[in-house]
Backbone as numpy.savetxt, mean C-alpha at the origin, in Angstrom:
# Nx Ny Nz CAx CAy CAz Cx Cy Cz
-19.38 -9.26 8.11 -18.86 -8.89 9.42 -17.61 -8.03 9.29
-17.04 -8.55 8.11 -15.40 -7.45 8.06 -15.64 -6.43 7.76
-16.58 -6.11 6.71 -16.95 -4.38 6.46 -17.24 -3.69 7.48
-18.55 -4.68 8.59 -19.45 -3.92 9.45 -18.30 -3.44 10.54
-17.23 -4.29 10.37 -15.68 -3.81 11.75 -15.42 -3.06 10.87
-14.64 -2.47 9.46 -14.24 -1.57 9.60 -14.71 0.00 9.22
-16.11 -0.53 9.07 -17.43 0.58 9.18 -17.24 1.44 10.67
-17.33 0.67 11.55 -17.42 0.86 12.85 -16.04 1.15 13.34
-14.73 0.51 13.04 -13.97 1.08 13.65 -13.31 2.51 13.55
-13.80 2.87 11.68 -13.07 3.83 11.10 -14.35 5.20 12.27
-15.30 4.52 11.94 -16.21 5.79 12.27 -15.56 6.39 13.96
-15.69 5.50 14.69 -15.57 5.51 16.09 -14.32 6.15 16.34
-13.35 5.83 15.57 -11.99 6.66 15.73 -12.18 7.94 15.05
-13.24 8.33 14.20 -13.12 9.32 13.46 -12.74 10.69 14.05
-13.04 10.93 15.66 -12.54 12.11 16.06 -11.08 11.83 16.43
-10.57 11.15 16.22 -8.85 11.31 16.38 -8.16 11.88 15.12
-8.56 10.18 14.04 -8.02 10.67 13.13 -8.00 11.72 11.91
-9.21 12.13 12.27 -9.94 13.44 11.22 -9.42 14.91 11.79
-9.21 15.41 13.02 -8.06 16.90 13.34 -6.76 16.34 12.70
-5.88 14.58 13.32 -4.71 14.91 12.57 -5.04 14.64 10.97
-5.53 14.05 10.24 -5.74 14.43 9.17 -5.60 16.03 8.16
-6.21 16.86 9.02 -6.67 18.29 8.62 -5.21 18.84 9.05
-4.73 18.62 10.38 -3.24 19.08 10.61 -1.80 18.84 9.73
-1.90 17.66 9.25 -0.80 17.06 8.46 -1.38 17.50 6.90
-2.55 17.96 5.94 -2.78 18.43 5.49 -2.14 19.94 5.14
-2.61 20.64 6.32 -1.68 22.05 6.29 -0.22 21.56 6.05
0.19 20.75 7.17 1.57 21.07 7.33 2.52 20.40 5.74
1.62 19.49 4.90 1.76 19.16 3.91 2.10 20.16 2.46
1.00 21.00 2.90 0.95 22.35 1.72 2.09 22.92 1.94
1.99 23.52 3.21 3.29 24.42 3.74 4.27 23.93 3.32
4.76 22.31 3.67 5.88 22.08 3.36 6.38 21.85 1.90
5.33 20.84 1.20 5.36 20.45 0.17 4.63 21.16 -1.08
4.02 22.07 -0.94 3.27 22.67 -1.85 1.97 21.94 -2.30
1.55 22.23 -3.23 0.17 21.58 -4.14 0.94 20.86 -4.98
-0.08 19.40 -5.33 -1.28 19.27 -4.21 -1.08 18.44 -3.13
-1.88 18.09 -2.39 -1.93 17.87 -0.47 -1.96 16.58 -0.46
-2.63 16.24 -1.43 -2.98 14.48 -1.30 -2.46 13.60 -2.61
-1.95 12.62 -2.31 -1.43 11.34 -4.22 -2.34 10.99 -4.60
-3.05 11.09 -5.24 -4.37 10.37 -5.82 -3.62 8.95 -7.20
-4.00 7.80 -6.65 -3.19 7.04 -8.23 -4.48 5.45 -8.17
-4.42 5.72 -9.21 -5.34 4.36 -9.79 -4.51 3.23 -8.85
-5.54 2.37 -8.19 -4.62 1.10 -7.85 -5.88 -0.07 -8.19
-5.08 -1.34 -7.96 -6.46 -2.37 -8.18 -6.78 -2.90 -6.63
-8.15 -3.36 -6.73 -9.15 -3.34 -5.13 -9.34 -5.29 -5.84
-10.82 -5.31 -5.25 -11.07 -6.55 -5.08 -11.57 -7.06 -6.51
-11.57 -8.49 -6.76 -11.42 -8.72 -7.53 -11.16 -7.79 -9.39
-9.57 -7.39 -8.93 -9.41 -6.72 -9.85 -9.89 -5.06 -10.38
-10.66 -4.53 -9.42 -11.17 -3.28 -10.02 -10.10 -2.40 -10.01
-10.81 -1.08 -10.57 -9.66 0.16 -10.61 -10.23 0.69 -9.45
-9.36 1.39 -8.21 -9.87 2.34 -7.61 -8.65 3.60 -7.42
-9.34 4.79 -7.00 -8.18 5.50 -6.61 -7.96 5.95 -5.19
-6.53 5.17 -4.93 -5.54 5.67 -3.75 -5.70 7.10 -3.29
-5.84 7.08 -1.36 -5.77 8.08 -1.91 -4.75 8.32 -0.42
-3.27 8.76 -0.63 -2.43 8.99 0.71 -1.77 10.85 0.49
-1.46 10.83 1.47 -0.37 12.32 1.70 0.67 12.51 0.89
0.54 13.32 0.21 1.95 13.74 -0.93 3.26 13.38 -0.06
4.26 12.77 -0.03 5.71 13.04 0.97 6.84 13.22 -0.43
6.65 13.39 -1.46 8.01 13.74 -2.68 7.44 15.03 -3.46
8.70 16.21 -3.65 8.52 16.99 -4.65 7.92 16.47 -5.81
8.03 17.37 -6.59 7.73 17.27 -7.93 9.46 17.72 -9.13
10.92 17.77 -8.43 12.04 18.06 -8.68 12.35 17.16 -9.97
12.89 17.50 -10.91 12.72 17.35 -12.51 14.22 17.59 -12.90
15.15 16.88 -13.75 16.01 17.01 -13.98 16.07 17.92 -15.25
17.45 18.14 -16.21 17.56 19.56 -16.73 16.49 18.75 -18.15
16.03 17.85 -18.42 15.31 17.29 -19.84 13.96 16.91 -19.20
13.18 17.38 -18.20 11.92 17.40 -17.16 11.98 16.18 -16.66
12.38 14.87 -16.99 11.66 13.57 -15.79 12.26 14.22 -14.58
11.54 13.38 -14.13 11.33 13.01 -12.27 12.38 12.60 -11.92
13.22 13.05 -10.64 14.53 12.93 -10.18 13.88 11.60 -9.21
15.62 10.73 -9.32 14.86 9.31 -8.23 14.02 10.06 -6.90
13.62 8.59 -6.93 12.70 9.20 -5.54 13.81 9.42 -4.34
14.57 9.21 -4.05 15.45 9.22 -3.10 15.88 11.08 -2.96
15.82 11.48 -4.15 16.12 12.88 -4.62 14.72 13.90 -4.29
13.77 13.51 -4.00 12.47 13.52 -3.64 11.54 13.55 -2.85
12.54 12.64 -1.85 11.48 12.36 -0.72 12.68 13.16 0.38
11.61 14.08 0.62 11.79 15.32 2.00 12.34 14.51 3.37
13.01 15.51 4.23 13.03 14.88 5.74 11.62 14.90 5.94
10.98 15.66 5.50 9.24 15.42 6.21 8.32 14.63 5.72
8.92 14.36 4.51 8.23 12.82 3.59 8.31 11.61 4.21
10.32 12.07 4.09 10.67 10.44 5.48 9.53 10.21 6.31
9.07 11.33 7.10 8.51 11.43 8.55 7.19 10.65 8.40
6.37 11.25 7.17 5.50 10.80 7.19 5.21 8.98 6.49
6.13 8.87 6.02 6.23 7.62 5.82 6.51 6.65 6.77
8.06 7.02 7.38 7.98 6.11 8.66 7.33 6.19 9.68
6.41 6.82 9.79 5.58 6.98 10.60 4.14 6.24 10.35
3.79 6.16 8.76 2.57 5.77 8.06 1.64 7.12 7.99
1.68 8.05 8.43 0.67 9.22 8.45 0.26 9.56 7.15
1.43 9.05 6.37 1.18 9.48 4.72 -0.46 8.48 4.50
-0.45 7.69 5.19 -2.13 6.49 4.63 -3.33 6.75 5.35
-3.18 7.82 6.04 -4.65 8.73 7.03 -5.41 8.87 6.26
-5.37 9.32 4.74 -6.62 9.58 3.77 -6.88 8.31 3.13
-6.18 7.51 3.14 -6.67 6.15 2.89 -7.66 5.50 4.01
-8.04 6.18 5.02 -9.59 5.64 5.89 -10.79 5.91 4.79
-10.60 7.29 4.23 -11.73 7.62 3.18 -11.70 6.62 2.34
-10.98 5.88 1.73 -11.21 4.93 1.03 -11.88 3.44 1.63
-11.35 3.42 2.64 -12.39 2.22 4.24 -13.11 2.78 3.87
-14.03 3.61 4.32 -15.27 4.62 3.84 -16.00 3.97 2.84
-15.39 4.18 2.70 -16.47 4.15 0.86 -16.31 2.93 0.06
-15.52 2.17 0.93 -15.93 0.37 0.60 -14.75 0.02 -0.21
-14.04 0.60 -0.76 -12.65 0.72 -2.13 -11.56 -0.33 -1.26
-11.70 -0.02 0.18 -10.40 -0.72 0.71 -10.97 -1.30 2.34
-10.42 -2.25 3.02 -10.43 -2.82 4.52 -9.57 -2.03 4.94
-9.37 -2.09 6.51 -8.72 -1.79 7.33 -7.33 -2.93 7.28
-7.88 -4.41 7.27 -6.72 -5.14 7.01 -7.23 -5.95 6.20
-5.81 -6.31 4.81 -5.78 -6.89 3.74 -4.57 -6.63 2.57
-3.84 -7.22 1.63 -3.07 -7.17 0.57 -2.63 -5.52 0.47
-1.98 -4.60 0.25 -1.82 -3.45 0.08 -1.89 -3.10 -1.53
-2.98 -1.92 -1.90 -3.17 -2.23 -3.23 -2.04 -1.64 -3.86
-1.80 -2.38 -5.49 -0.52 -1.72 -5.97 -1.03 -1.54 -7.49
-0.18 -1.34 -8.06 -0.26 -0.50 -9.28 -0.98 -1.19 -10.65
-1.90 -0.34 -11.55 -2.86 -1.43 -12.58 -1.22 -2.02 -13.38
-0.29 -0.94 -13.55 0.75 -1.73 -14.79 1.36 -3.16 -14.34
1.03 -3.71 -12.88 1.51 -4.47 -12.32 0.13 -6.30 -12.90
-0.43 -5.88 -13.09 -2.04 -6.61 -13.48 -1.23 -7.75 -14.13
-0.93 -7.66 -15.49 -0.16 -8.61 -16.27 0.65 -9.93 -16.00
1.49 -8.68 -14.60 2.71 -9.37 -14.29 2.65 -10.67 -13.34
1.13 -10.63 -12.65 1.11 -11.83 -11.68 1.08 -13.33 -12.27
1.38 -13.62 -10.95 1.11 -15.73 -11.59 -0.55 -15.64 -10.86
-1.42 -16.79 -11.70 -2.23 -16.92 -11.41 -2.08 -17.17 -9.67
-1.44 -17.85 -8.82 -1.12 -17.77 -7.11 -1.55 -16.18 -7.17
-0.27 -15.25 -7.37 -0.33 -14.11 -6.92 -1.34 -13.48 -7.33
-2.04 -13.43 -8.03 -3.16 -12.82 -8.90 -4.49 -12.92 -7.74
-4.31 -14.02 -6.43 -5.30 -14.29 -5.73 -5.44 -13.35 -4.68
-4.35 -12.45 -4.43 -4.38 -11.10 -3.26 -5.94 -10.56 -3.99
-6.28 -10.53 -4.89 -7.06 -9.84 -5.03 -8.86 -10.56 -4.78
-9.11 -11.60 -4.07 -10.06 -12.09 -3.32 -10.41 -11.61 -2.24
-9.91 -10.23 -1.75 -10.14 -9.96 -1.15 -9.96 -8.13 -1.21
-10.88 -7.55 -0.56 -10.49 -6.14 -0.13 -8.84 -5.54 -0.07
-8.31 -4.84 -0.92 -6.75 -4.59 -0.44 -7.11 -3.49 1.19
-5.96 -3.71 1.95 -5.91 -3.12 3.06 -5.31 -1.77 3.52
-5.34 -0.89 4.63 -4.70 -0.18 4.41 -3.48 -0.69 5.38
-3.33 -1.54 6.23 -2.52 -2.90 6.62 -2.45 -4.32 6.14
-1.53 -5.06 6.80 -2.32 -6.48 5.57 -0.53 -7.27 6.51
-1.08 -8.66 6.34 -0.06 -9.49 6.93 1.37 -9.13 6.68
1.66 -9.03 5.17 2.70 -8.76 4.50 3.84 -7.05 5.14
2.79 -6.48 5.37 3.28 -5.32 6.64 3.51 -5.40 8.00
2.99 -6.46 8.57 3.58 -6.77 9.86 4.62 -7.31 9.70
5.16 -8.09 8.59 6.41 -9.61 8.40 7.21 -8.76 7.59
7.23 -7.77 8.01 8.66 -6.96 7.02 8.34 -6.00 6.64
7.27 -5.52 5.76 6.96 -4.48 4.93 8.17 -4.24 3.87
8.00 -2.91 3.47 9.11 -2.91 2.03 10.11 -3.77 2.11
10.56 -3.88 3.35 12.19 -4.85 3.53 11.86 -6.07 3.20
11.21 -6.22 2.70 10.64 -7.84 1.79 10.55 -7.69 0.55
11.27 -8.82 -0.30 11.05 -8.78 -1.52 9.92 -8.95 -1.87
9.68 -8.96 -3.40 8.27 -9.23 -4.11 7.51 -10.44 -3.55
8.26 -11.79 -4.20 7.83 -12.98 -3.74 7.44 -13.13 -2.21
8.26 -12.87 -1.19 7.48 -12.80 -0.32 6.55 -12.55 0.19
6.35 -10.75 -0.48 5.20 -9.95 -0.21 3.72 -10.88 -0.38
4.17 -11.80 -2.00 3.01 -12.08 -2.33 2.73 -13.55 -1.74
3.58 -14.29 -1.11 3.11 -15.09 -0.37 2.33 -15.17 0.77
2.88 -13.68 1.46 2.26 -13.82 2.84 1.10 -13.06 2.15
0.59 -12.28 1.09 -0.44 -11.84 0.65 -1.80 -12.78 0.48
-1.00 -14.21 -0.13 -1.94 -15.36 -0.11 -2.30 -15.93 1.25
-1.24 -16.10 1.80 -1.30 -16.63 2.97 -2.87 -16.04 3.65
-2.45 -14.62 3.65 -3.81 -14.04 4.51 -5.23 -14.23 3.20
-4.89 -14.37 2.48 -6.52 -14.92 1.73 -6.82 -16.33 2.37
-6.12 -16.90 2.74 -6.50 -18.38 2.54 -6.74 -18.54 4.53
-6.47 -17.42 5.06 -6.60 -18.14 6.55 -6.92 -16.65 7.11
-7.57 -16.12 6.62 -8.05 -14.71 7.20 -9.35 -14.44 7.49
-9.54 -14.10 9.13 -10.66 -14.52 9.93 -10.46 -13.10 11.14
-11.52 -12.63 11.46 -11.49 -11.36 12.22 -10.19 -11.27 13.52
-10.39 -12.68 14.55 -9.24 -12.72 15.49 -7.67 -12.48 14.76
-7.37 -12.93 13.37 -6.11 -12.24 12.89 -6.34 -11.16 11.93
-7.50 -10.43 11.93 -7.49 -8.80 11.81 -6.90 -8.17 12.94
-7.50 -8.51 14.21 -7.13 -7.84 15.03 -5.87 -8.02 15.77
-5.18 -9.36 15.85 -3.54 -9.19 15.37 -3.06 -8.42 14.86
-3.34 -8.41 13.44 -2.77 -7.56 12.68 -2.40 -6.54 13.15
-3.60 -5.46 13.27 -3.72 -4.15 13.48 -2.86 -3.99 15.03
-2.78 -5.01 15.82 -2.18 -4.74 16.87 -0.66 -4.41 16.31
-0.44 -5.85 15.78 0.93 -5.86 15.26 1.54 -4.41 14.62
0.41 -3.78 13.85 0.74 -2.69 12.69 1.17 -1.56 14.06
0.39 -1.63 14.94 0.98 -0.51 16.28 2.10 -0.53 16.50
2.90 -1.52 16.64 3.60 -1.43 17.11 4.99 -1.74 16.16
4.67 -2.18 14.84 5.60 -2.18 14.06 5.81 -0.42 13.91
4.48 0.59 13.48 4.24 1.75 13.48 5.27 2.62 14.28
5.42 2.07 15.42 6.20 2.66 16.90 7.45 2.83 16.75
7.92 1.29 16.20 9.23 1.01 16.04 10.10 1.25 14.94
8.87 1.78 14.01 9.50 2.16 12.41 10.05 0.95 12.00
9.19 0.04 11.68 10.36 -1.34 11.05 9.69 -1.55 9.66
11.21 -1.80 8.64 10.44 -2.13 7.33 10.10 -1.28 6.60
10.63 -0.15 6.79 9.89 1.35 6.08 10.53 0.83 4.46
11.84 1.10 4.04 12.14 0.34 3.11 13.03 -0.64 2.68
13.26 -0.89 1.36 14.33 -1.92 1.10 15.89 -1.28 1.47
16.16 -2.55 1.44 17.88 -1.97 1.77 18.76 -1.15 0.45
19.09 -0.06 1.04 19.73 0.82 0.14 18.70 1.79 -1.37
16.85 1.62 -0.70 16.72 1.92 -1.65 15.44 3.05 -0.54
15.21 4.43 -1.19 13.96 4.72 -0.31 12.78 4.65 -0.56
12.08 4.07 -1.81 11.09 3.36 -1.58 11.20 1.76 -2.37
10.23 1.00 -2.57 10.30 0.09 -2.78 10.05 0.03 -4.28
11.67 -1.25 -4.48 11.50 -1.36 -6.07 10.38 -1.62 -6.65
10.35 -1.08 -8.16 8.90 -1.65 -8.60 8.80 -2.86 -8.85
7.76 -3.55 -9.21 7.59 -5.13 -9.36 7.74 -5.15 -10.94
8.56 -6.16 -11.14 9.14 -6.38 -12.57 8.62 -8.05 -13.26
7.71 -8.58 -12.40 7.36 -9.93 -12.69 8.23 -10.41 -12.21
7.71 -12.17 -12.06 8.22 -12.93 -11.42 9.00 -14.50 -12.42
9.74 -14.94 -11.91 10.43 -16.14 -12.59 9.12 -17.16 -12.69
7.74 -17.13 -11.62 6.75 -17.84 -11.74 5.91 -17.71 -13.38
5.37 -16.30 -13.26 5.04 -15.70 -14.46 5.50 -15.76 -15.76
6.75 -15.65 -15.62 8.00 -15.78 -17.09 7.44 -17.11 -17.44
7.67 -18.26 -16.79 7.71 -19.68 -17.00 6.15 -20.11 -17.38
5.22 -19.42 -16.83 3.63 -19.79 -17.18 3.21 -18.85 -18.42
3.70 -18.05 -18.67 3.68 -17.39 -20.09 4.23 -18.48 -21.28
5.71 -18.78 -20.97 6.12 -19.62 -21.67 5.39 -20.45 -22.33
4.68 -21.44 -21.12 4.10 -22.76 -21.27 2.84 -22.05 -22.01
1.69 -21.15 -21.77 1.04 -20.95 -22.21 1.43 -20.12 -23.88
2.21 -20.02 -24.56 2.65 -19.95 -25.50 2.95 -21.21 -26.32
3.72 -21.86 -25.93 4.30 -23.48 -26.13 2.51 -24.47 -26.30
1.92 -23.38 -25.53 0.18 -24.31 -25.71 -0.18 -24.06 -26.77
-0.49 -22.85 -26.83 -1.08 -21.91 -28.14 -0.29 -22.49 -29.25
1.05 -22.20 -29.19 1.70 -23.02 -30.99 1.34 -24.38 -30.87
């Protein structure tokens, strides 16, 4: 039933969101140059690789020895825009599409991150990642890790179509209000470095093994 909703919802909206799609595209090139779209490996349901696919919003600006200048150094007034806005995740319907992602569920994140979970957190992935998901209505970036991944479980363990469609209400209007875009003092969200859960179950599972 959750696919066949967001089979049906993506399609049915498809004449809205498919002109601004093609519009924010141009205005993407223009602004930002090539290429138009982020393409990055993330993990889907139980564990697969898929690839992301959202709106470029950061140069490619390189310091005088080539890395990548912080992202803060990076991300455009029109990056901002499209971020606090979410427009940057319009090409993430193609991924609804084609089965890789839900409309609502866990937000997928990065394979180098795989390692780092506790078996708890490791359970976001029972499900479809979203291109919304509980954890974005209750804060979004302005939430630490641990949280993220609680309310991530949370929605595995009690997630049923009437709080899809919460959700997505909720995501309107968080959307509106711009809340949560990121952490405090940082413009996007730190990376995930593991957890004090993880550290301690490595341990023990070491302490097993000797």
């Amino acid at each position: 039933m959750k696919r066949t909703f967001d089979l049906l919802l993506a399609l049915a909206t498809l004449p809205l969101w498919l002109p601004c799609t093609l519009v924010l595209a141009l205005l993407v090139r223009i602004g930002l140059g090539r290429p138009v779209l982020f393409r990055q490996p993330r993990v889907g349901l139980h564990g697969r690789v898929f690839r992301l696919w959202k709106f470029r919003s950061m140069t490619d600006a390189r310091d005088a020895i080539g890395q990548l200048l912080p992202d803060a150094e990076r991300l455009t007034p029109f990056g901002r825009l499209l971020r606090g806005t979410s427009l940057d995740e319009l090409p993430s319907l193609l991924n609804v599409l084609r089965g890789e992602m839900s409309l609502v569920g866990p937000r997928p994140l990065l394979v180098e991150y795989l390692p780092l979970y506790t078996p708890r957190q490791a359970r976001r992935h029972e499900v479809r990642p979203g291109v919304t998901g509980w954890a974005q209505v209750n804060g979004r970036n302005a939430l630490g890790w641990e949280q993220r991944f609680e309310h991530d479980v949370w929605y595995v363990d009690h997630r049923s179509f009437s709080l899809d469609l919460r959700i997505l209400a909720m995501t309107l209007s968080k959307v509106l209000r711009r809340e949560g875009i990121a952490a405090d003092g940082q413009a996007t969200m730190e990376p995930f470095r593991g957890s004090v859960g993880a550290a301690r179950d490595g341990a023990r599972d070491r302490q097993s093994a000797a």
